[in-house]
Every structure is written in structure tokens, then in C-alpha cells.
Amino acid sequence: MRKKIVAGNWKMNLLKDDAIRFAEELNQGLFSTDNRTTDVFVFPGFTLLEAARQNAEYFKIGAQNFYPKQSGAFTGEVSIEQLKDLNLDVVIIGHSERRILFNESNQFIQEKLFSALDNDFTPILCIGETLDVRNNGHHFSFISEQLAAALNAFNAHQLEKLILAYEPVWAIGTGITASTEQAEEMHCHIRSWLTNNFSLELAEKISILYGGSCNEMNAKELFSCPNVDGGLIGGASLNAKQFLSIINIMNGLF
Ligand code: 13P
């Protein structure tokens, strides 16, 4: 049985006091939830990590980014060792904002995956096509290529901790969500790719999250898709009540 996961990516939002308040509210909400079958992750910005982690009781804190070198002259960067030092073990890799705005290449993303897995971190690897790619009808091959570029240097055993997030770029922060048909067919495509390139066993194990304008209004239909194992939530994760509603939608389905 695959893990059901709801994760919040705060991106470059909120301040320390917000993080503490959010953690208190979410703890309270999760504590009073009877059916806790969903794993909950929150990814605050670097400066909020410690405050959030210290206050998180029923959910886990992860980092949005890191630099895949052990240490050294990399001004402004944060290593995985430094994240470990904060008792963290989950990271997001390959978010489209990092690929597009910060020119992270497929090769660099693979390097980050190596570093994360080598250090026993759980990586959430994001993949997703732009609107142009979809309009040209190349979205399935594009996603296969992104998967191959990130994962082709690993074996199935190394990828057991991997979580994937399908985040179509055209759906991120736009208010336009993938339809249930679009989400389900892409998640099926990703799972078949994992079966063909690794094993059915691995494909059945890896949770595939959907991300892109997912909120309390559309989460139920998206999470009801058989191959959608949860959500990576941006805007709607900034408010503890809204985020909790999304988690409870997932809890209510299983
Ligand atoms: P939104 O939910 O704000 O569209 O962001 C999705 C996302 O990029 C999560 O990583």
C-alpha cells in the first residue's frame, strides 16, 4: 500500500512567528483528527526551518533546497550535512521554479538526488511540463525524459525512498488545475515508466503527488484518482486551516 502524503511548499513566504503559529494550529488540528493515515510534510524557507521543526509535533519539516557538495567555498549555499544538523531528512528536488528561474539542469538535479539518497534523505522529485509542451502534445515524452534524466543512474533498491510530484508548470500558481483525467493519465504514465525502467514492485511503492493550484475545493476529486497518492500544495499550504482541510480530505478518503 502506497503512502498517502500531503505536503506544503511555502516557497519564499512567511516569517518566523507565522511558522510558529502555523505549527501550533496544525498540531492542534492533527491531534484532534481521528483518522491519521496521511503523512504530512511542510517545507518552509531556510530561515524558518528551525522554528518550524521545533514546533512540529504531528507532521514533518523538510527543506526546499540544498547544494549537493559536502562543504566548502559555495557562498550562500546550504549543504545536506547542515540540514542533517537540524535533524531534517526530507528535501524537494527539481521544482520547476528552480529548473526555470535558477537554471537547474537535469544533470544538477541528478547530482542533488545522489547527494540526498546517499545521506538517507527522502527526496521529493518534481517533474512537469510547460504549457507549450502540452499544447504541442509532447507532455508524455517530456515527462519520460525528465524521469530518465534524473533517475537513469540509480537502481530500484536505491530509489525505494523516492517520492515523485507531478507539477504541470501551467498549473502552478495559476488557479488552473489539471483535470482529474489529465492528472490520472499522467500519473499512470509515470507509474508505467517506473515499471518499465525499474520494476512493478518499485512502481507500486513510490507515491506520486499532484501539485499545481490544488486546494480544498478540488483536492477531493484529485485525491480520488487511483494513481494520485497525495498533493504538493503551494499557496493553499500557507494557511494552517486551509492546509488542514486538504489533509482531512485525504484522511476522509481512506
Ligand atoms: P500552487 O499550489 O501555489 O499552485 O503551487 C504548487 C507548487 O508549486 C508546490 O510545489
mmCIF file of C-alpha atoms and ligand atoms in Angstrom:
data_model
loop_
_atom_site.group_PDB
_atom_site.id
_atom_site.type_symbol
_atom_site.label_atom_id
_atom_site.label_comp_id
_atom_site.label_asym_id
_atom_site.label_seq_id
_atom_site.Cartn_x
_atom_site.Cartn_y
_atom_site.Cartn_z
ATOM 1 C CA MET A 1 0.000 0.000 0.000
ATOM 2 C CA ARG A 2 1.477 3.350 -1.032
ATOM 3 C CA LYS A 3 1.801 6.144 1.499
ATOM 4 C CA LYS A 4 -0.766 8.929 1.263
ATOM 5 C CA ILE A 5 1.020 12.240 1.556
ATOM 6 C CA VAL A 6 0.001 15.880 1.786
ATOM 7 C CA ALA A 7 2.951 18.285 1.635
ATOM 8 C CA GLY A 8 3.071 22.067 1.818
ATOM 9 C CA ASN A 9 5.699 24.042 -0.085
ATOM 10 C CA TRP A 10 5.822 27.525 1.401
ATOM 11 C CA LYS A 11 8.292 28.785 -1.225
ATOM 12 C CA MET A 12 9.613 32.270 -0.220
ATOM 13 C CA ASN A 13 6.715 33.131 2.085
ATOM 14 C CA LEU A 14 6.014 33.733 5.803
ATOM 15 C CA LEU A 15 8.139 34.779 8.779
ATOM 16 C CA LYS A 16 9.242 33.025 11.959
ATOM 17 C CA ASP A 17 6.204 33.995 14.038
ATOM 18 C CA ASP A 18 3.905 32.793 11.257
ATOM 19 C CA ALA A 19 5.747 29.475 11.195
ATOM 20 C CA ILE A 20 5.329 29.010 14.945
ATOM 21 C CA ARG A 21 1.626 29.922 14.845
ATOM 22 C CA PHE A 22 1.095 27.658 11.838
ATOM 23 C CA ALA A 23 2.796 24.730 13.608
ATOM 24 C CA GLU A 24 0.666 25.213 16.734
ATOM 25 C CA GLU A 25 -2.551 25.350 14.718
ATOM 26 C CA LEU A 26 -1.649 22.384 12.574
ATOM 27 C CA ASN A 27 -0.559 20.309 15.598
ATOM 28 C CA GLN A 28 -3.865 21.021 17.258
ATOM 29 C CA GLY A 29 -5.814 20.129 14.142
ATOM 30 C CA LEU A 30 -3.882 16.929 13.527
ATOM 31 C CA PHE A 31 -4.098 15.911 17.183
ATOM 32 C CA SER A 32 -7.870 16.052 17.084
ATOM 33 C CA THR A 33 -8.101 14.168 13.793
ATOM 34 C CA ASP A 34 -9.200 10.557 14.456
ATOM 35 C CA ASN A 35 -8.047 9.046 11.253
ATOM 36 C CA ARG A 36 -4.379 9.868 10.717
ATOM 37 C CA THR A 37 -3.499 7.828 7.664
ATOM 38 C CA THR A 38 -1.834 10.682 5.810
ATOM 39 C CA ASP A 39 1.842 11.620 6.126
ATOM 40 C CA VAL A 40 2.142 15.397 6.396
ATOM 41 C CA PHE A 41 5.231 17.387 5.378
ATOM 42 C CA VAL A 42 5.823 21.136 5.429
ATOM 43 C CA PHE A 43 8.668 22.817 3.543
ATOM 44 C CA PRO A 44 9.420 26.290 4.974
ATOM 45 C CA GLY A 45 12.213 28.583 3.781
ATOM 46 C CA PHE A 46 15.679 28.115 5.330
ATOM 47 C CA THR A 47 15.335 30.837 7.972
ATOM 48 C CA LEU A 48 12.115 29.265 9.276
ATOM 49 C CA LEU A 49 13.291 25.674 9.406
ATOM 50 C CA GLU A 50 14.443 25.528 12.992
ATOM 51 C CA ALA A 51 11.416 27.319 14.463
ATOM 52 C CA ALA A 52 9.062 25.169 12.413
ATOM 53 C CA ARG A 53 10.843 21.936 13.270
ATOM 54 C CA GLN A 54 10.926 22.662 16.991
ATOM 55 C CA ASN A 55 7.185 23.246 16.987
ATOM 56 C CA ALA A 56 6.086 20.457 14.633
ATOM 57 C CA GLU A 57 4.615 17.503 16.518
ATOM 58 C CA TYR A 58 2.358 15.548 14.181
ATOM 59 C CA PHE A 59 3.985 16.497 10.919
ATOM 60 C CA LYS A 60 7.443 16.586 9.456
ATOM 61 C CA ILE A 61 9.538 19.530 8.305
ATOM 62 C CA GLY A 62 11.686 19.351 5.170
ATOM 63 C CA ALA A 63 13.884 21.719 3.153
ATOM 64 C CA GLN A 64 13.025 23.261 -0.211
ATOM 65 C CA ASN A 65 16.599 23.190 -1.450
ATOM 66 C CA PHE A 66 20.278 22.438 -0.774
ATOM 67 C CA TYR A 67 23.592 22.424 -2.621
ATOM 68 C CA PRO A 68 24.976 18.985 -3.441
ATOM 69 C CA LYS A 69 28.548 19.425 -2.131
ATOM 70 C CA GLN A 70 29.698 18.350 1.280
ATOM 71 C CA SER A 71 31.174 21.706 2.344
ATOM 72 C CA GLY A 72 33.458 24.418 1.067
ATOM 73 C CA ALA A 73 33.576 27.730 -0.765
ATOM 74 C CA PHE A 74 29.967 27.961 -2.004
ATOM 75 C CA THR A 75 28.839 31.342 -0.710
ATOM 76 C CA GLY A 76 25.167 31.481 0.128
ATOM 77 C CA GLU A 77 24.528 27.756 -0.200
ATOM 78 C CA VAL A 78 23.332 25.187 2.354
ATOM 79 C CA SER A 79 24.610 21.598 2.395
ATOM 80 C CA ILE A 80 22.726 18.426 3.142
ATOM 81 C CA GLU A 81 25.036 17.943 6.127
ATOM 82 C CA GLN A 82 23.778 21.271 7.505
ATOM 83 C CA LEU A 83 20.173 20.119 7.012
ATOM 84 C CA LYS A 84 21.007 16.885 8.817
ATOM 85 C CA ASP A 85 22.383 19.010 11.611
ATOM 86 C CA LEU A 86 18.853 20.423 12.032
ATOM 87 C CA ASN A 87 17.545 16.839 12.206
ATOM 88 C CA LEU A 88 15.907 17.086 8.818
ATOM 89 C CA ASP A 89 15.726 14.227 6.322
ATOM 90 C CA VAL A 90 13.331 15.307 3.563
ATOM 91 C CA VAL A 91 14.084 17.644 0.619
ATOM 92 C CA ILE A 92 12.390 18.883 -2.525
ATOM 93 C CA ILE A 93 14.453 18.467 -5.709
ATOM 94 C CA GLY A 94 13.762 19.607 -9.271
ATOM 95 C CA HIS A 95 10.919 22.041 -8.594
ATOM 96 C CA SER A 96 10.094 23.861 -11.839
ATOM 97 C CA GLU A 97 10.833 27.198 -10.169
ATOM 98 C CA ARG A 98 14.403 26.027 -9.550
ATOM 99 C CA ARG A 99 14.700 24.496 -13.016
ATOM 100 C CA ILE A 100 13.377 27.611 -14.767
ATOM 101 C CA LEU A 101 14.317 30.598 -12.562
ATOM 102 C CA PHE A 102 17.647 29.230 -11.304
ATOM 103 C CA ASN A 103 18.654 27.228 -14.394
ATOM 104 C CA GLU A 104 18.989 23.917 -12.592
ATOM 105 C CA SER A 105 19.888 21.356 -15.240
ATOM 106 C CA ASN A 106 18.884 17.701 -15.375
ATOM 107 C CA GLN A 107 22.476 16.810 -14.540
ATOM 108 C CA PHE A 108 22.494 19.049 -11.473
ATOM 109 C CA ILE A 109 19.173 17.585 -10.365
ATOM 110 C CA GLN A 110 20.624 14.096 -10.638
ATOM 111 C CA GLU A 111 23.619 15.227 -8.580
ATOM 112 C CA LYS A 112 21.227 16.501 -5.900
ATOM 113 C CA LEU A 113 19.356 13.194 -5.922
ATOM 114 C CA PHE A 114 22.640 11.334 -5.406
ATOM 115 C CA SER A 115 23.537 13.578 -2.508
ATOM 116 C CA ALA A 116 20.097 13.253 -0.895
ATOM 117 C CA LEU A 117 19.878 9.469 -1.242
ATOM 118 C CA ASP A 118 23.488 8.983 -0.144
ATOM 119 C CA ASN A 119 22.638 10.834 3.047
ATOM 120 C CA ASP A 120 19.465 8.823 3.693
ATOM 121 C CA PHE A 121 17.183 11.732 2.878
ATOM 122 C CA THR A 122 13.754 11.278 1.335
ATOM 123 C CA PRO A 123 13.712 13.311 -1.881
ATOM 124 C CA ILE A 124 10.519 14.628 -3.410
ATOM 125 C CA LEU A 125 11.467 14.859 -7.074
ATOM 126 C CA CYS A 126 9.281 17.285 -9.041
ATOM 127 C CA ILE A 127 8.588 16.878 -12.737
ATOM 128 C CA GLY A 128 6.194 18.741 -15.001
ATOM 129 C CA GLU A 129 5.748 20.125 -18.495
ATOM 130 C CA THR A 130 5.183 23.713 -19.624
ATOM 131 C CA LEU A 131 2.037 24.792 -21.457
ATOM 132 C CA ASP A 132 3.917 24.866 -24.781
ATOM 133 C CA VAL A 133 4.991 21.271 -24.386
ATOM 134 C CA ARG A 134 1.430 20.214 -23.566
ATOM 135 C CA ASN A 135 -0.098 22.231 -26.397
ATOM 136 C CA ASN A 136 2.318 20.536 -28.784
ATOM 137 C CA GLY A 137 1.188 17.152 -27.475
ATOM 138 C CA HIS A 138 4.652 16.203 -26.201
ATOM 139 C CA HIS A 139 3.829 16.028 -22.495
ATOM 140 C CA PHE A 140 4.172 12.260 -22.070
ATOM 141 C CA SER A 141 7.554 12.062 -23.788
ATOM 142 C CA PHE A 142 8.730 15.190 -21.964
ATOM 143 C CA ILE A 143 7.913 13.658 -18.577
ATOM 144 C CA SER A 144 9.608 10.375 -19.569
ATOM 145 C CA GLU A 145 12.710 12.357 -20.491
ATOM 146 C CA GLN A 146 12.724 14.253 -17.193
ATOM 147 C CA LEU A 147 12.365 10.963 -15.306
ATOM 148 C CA ALA A 148 15.123 9.294 -17.312
ATOM 149 C CA ALA A 149 17.483 12.250 -16.896
ATOM 150 C CA ALA A 150 17.036 12.243 -13.118
ATOM 151 C CA LEU A 151 16.787 8.520 -12.399
ATOM 152 C CA ASN A 152 18.808 6.634 -15.025
ATOM 153 C CA ALA A 153 21.920 6.377 -12.828
ATOM 154 C CA PHE A 154 20.138 4.574 -9.986
ATOM 155 C CA ASN A 155 18.864 1.068 -9.369
ATOM 156 C CA ALA A 156 15.464 0.170 -7.938
ATOM 157 C CA HIS A 157 16.881 -0.503 -4.495
ATOM 158 C CA GLN A 158 18.406 2.996 -4.296
ATOM 159 C CA LEU A 159 15.066 4.590 -5.178
ATOM 160 C CA GLU A 160 12.937 2.991 -2.503
ATOM 161 C CA LYS A 161 12.668 6.256 -0.551
ATOM 162 C CA LEU A 162 11.824 8.379 -3.575
ATOM 163 C CA ILE A 163 8.589 10.375 -3.736
ATOM 164 C CA LEU A 164 7.537 11.947 -7.041
ATOM 165 C CA ALA A 165 5.461 15.074 -7.584
ATOM 166 C CA TYR A 166 3.832 15.753 -10.945
ATOM 167 C CA GLU A 167 3.504 19.520 -11.109
ATOM 168 C CA PRO A 168 2.488 20.804 -14.528
ATOM 169 C CA VAL A 169 4.123 24.240 -14.826
ATOM 170 C CA TRP A 170 0.929 25.708 -16.313
ATOM 171 C CA ALA A 171 -0.992 24.784 -13.175
ATOM 172 C CA ILE A 172 1.425 26.230 -10.609
ATOM 173 C CA GLY A 173 0.105 29.414 -9.030
ATOM 174 C CA THR A 174 -2.301 29.984 -11.930
ATOM 175 C CA GLY A 175 -5.569 28.814 -10.401
ATOM 176 C CA ILE A 176 -5.805 26.355 -13.299
ATOM 177 C CA THR A 177 -5.712 22.780 -12.060
ATOM 178 C CA ALA A 178 -5.110 19.689 -14.141
ATOM 179 C CA SER A 179 -8.417 17.896 -14.665
ATOM 180 C CA THR A 180 -8.794 14.538 -12.960
ATOM 181 C CA GLU A 181 -8.382 12.894 -16.400
ATOM 182 C CA GLN A 182 -5.162 14.814 -17.087
ATOM 183 C CA ALA A 183 -3.761 14.057 -13.621
ATOM 184 C CA GLU A 184 -4.712 10.380 -13.632
ATOM 185 C CA GLU A 185 -3.396 9.684 -17.138
ATOM 186 C CA MET A 186 -0.058 11.363 -16.358
ATOM 187 C CA HIS A 187 0.297 9.598 -13.019
ATOM 188 C CA CYS A 188 -0.448 6.287 -14.813
ATOM 189 C CA HIS A 189 2.157 7.180 -17.407
ATOM 190 C CA ILE A 190 4.736 7.872 -14.667
ATOM 191 C CA ARG A 191 3.935 4.587 -12.930
ATOM 192 C CA SER A 192 4.245 2.637 -16.184
ATOM 193 C CA TRP A 193 7.564 4.363 -16.826
ATOM 194 C CA LEU A 194 8.776 3.211 -13.394
ATOM 195 C CA THR A 195 7.548 -0.333 -14.099
ATOM 196 C CA ASN A 196 9.272 -0.477 -17.484
ATOM 197 C CA ASN A 197 12.532 1.073 -16.318
ATOM 198 C CA PHE A 198 12.789 -0.446 -12.838
ATOM 199 C CA SER A 199 10.171 -2.885 -11.577
ATOM 200 C CA LEU A 200 6.487 -3.243 -10.882
ATOM 201 C CA GLU A 201 7.389 -3.585 -7.232
ATOM 202 C CA LEU A 202 9.089 -0.165 -7.166
ATOM 203 C CA ALA A 203 6.335 1.438 -9.235
ATOM 204 C CA GLU A 204 3.740 0.202 -6.746
ATOM 205 C CA LYS A 205 5.773 1.558 -3.843
ATOM 206 C CA ILE A 206 6.504 5.125 -4.979
ATOM 207 C CA SER A 207 3.924 7.740 -4.001
ATOM 208 C CA ILE A 208 3.172 10.182 -6.817
ATOM 209 C CA LEU A 209 1.794 13.525 -5.641
ATOM 210 C CA TYR A 210 -0.050 16.077 -7.744
ATOM 211 C CA GLY A 211 0.871 19.772 -7.476
ATOM 212 C CA GLY A 212 -0.495 22.888 -9.143
ATOM 213 C CA SER A 213 -3.343 25.044 -7.784
ATOM 214 C CA CYS A 214 -4.539 22.210 -5.575
ATOM 215 C CA ASN A 215 -6.809 23.496 -2.803
ATOM 216 C CA GLU A 216 -9.700 22.480 -0.549
ATOM 217 C CA MET A 217 -12.172 22.917 -3.436
ATOM 218 C CA ASN A 218 -10.516 20.495 -5.859
ATOM 219 C CA ALA A 219 -8.480 18.180 -3.590
ATOM 220 C CA LYS A 220 -11.252 15.599 -3.200
ATOM 221 C CA GLU A 221 -11.617 14.860 -6.899
ATOM 222 C CA LEU A 222 -7.860 14.902 -7.490
ATOM 223 C CA PHE A 223 -7.049 12.676 -4.499
ATOM 224 C CA SER A 224 -9.799 10.245 -5.540
ATOM 225 C CA CYS A 225 -7.838 9.355 -8.699
ATOM 226 C CA PRO A 226 -6.405 5.873 -8.162
ATOM 227 C CA ASN A 227 -2.858 6.894 -9.092
ATOM 228 C CA VAL A 228 -2.780 10.223 -7.254
ATOM 229 C CA ASP A 229 -1.272 9.480 -3.841
ATOM 230 C CA GLY A 230 -1.455 12.986 -2.450
ATOM 231 C CA GLY A 231 -0.615 16.597 -3.108
ATOM 232 C CA LEU A 232 2.246 19.071 -3.060
ATOM 233 C CA ILE A 233 0.462 22.267 -2.134
ATOM 234 C CA GLY A 234 1.819 25.786 -2.631
ATOM 235 C CA GLY A 235 -0.482 28.764 -1.953
ATOM 236 C CA ALA A 236 -3.119 26.766 -0.046
ATOM 237 C CA SER A 237 -0.477 25.472 2.398
ATOM 238 C CA LEU A 238 0.285 28.929 3.793
ATOM 239 C CA ASN A 239 -2.804 28.920 5.968
ATOM 240 C CA ALA A 240 -2.991 26.148 8.587
ATOM 241 C CA LYS A 241 -6.803 25.865 8.404
ATOM 242 C CA GLN A 242 -6.863 25.502 4.638
ATOM 243 C CA PHE A 243 -3.967 23.083 4.687
ATOM 244 C CA LEU A 244 -5.646 21.030 7.399
ATOM 245 C CA SER A 245 -8.838 20.848 5.336
ATOM 246 C CA ILE A 246 -6.803 19.407 2.458
ATOM 247 C CA ILE A 247 -5.187 16.857 4.798
ATOM 248 C CA ASN A 248 -8.597 15.908 6.173
ATOM 249 C CA ILE A 249 -9.950 15.436 2.657
ATOM 250 C CA MET A 250 -7.202 12.874 2.122
ATOM 251 C CA ASN A 251 -7.859 11.267 5.532
ATOM 252 C CA GLY A 252 -11.556 11.011 4.691
ATOM 253 C CA LEU A 253 -10.885 9.094 1.500
ATOM 254 C CA PHE A 254 -9.027 6.164 3.083
HETATM 255 P P1 13P B 1 0.435 26.244 -6.021
HETATM 256 O O1 13P B 1 -0.329 25.253 -5.185
HETATM 257 O O2 13P B 1 0.534 27.597 -5.399
HETATM 258 O O3 13P B 1 -0.038 26.256 -7.438
HETATM 259 O O4 13P B 1 1.961 25.704 -6.056
HETATM 260 C C1 13P B 1 2.216 24.378 -6.329
HETATM 261 C C2 13P B 1 3.657 24.114 -6.134
HETATM 262 O O5 13P B 1 4.491 24.599 -6.878
HETATM 263 C C3 13P B 1 4.045 23.270 -4.996
HETATM 264 O O6 13P B 1 5.383 22.911 -5.053
#
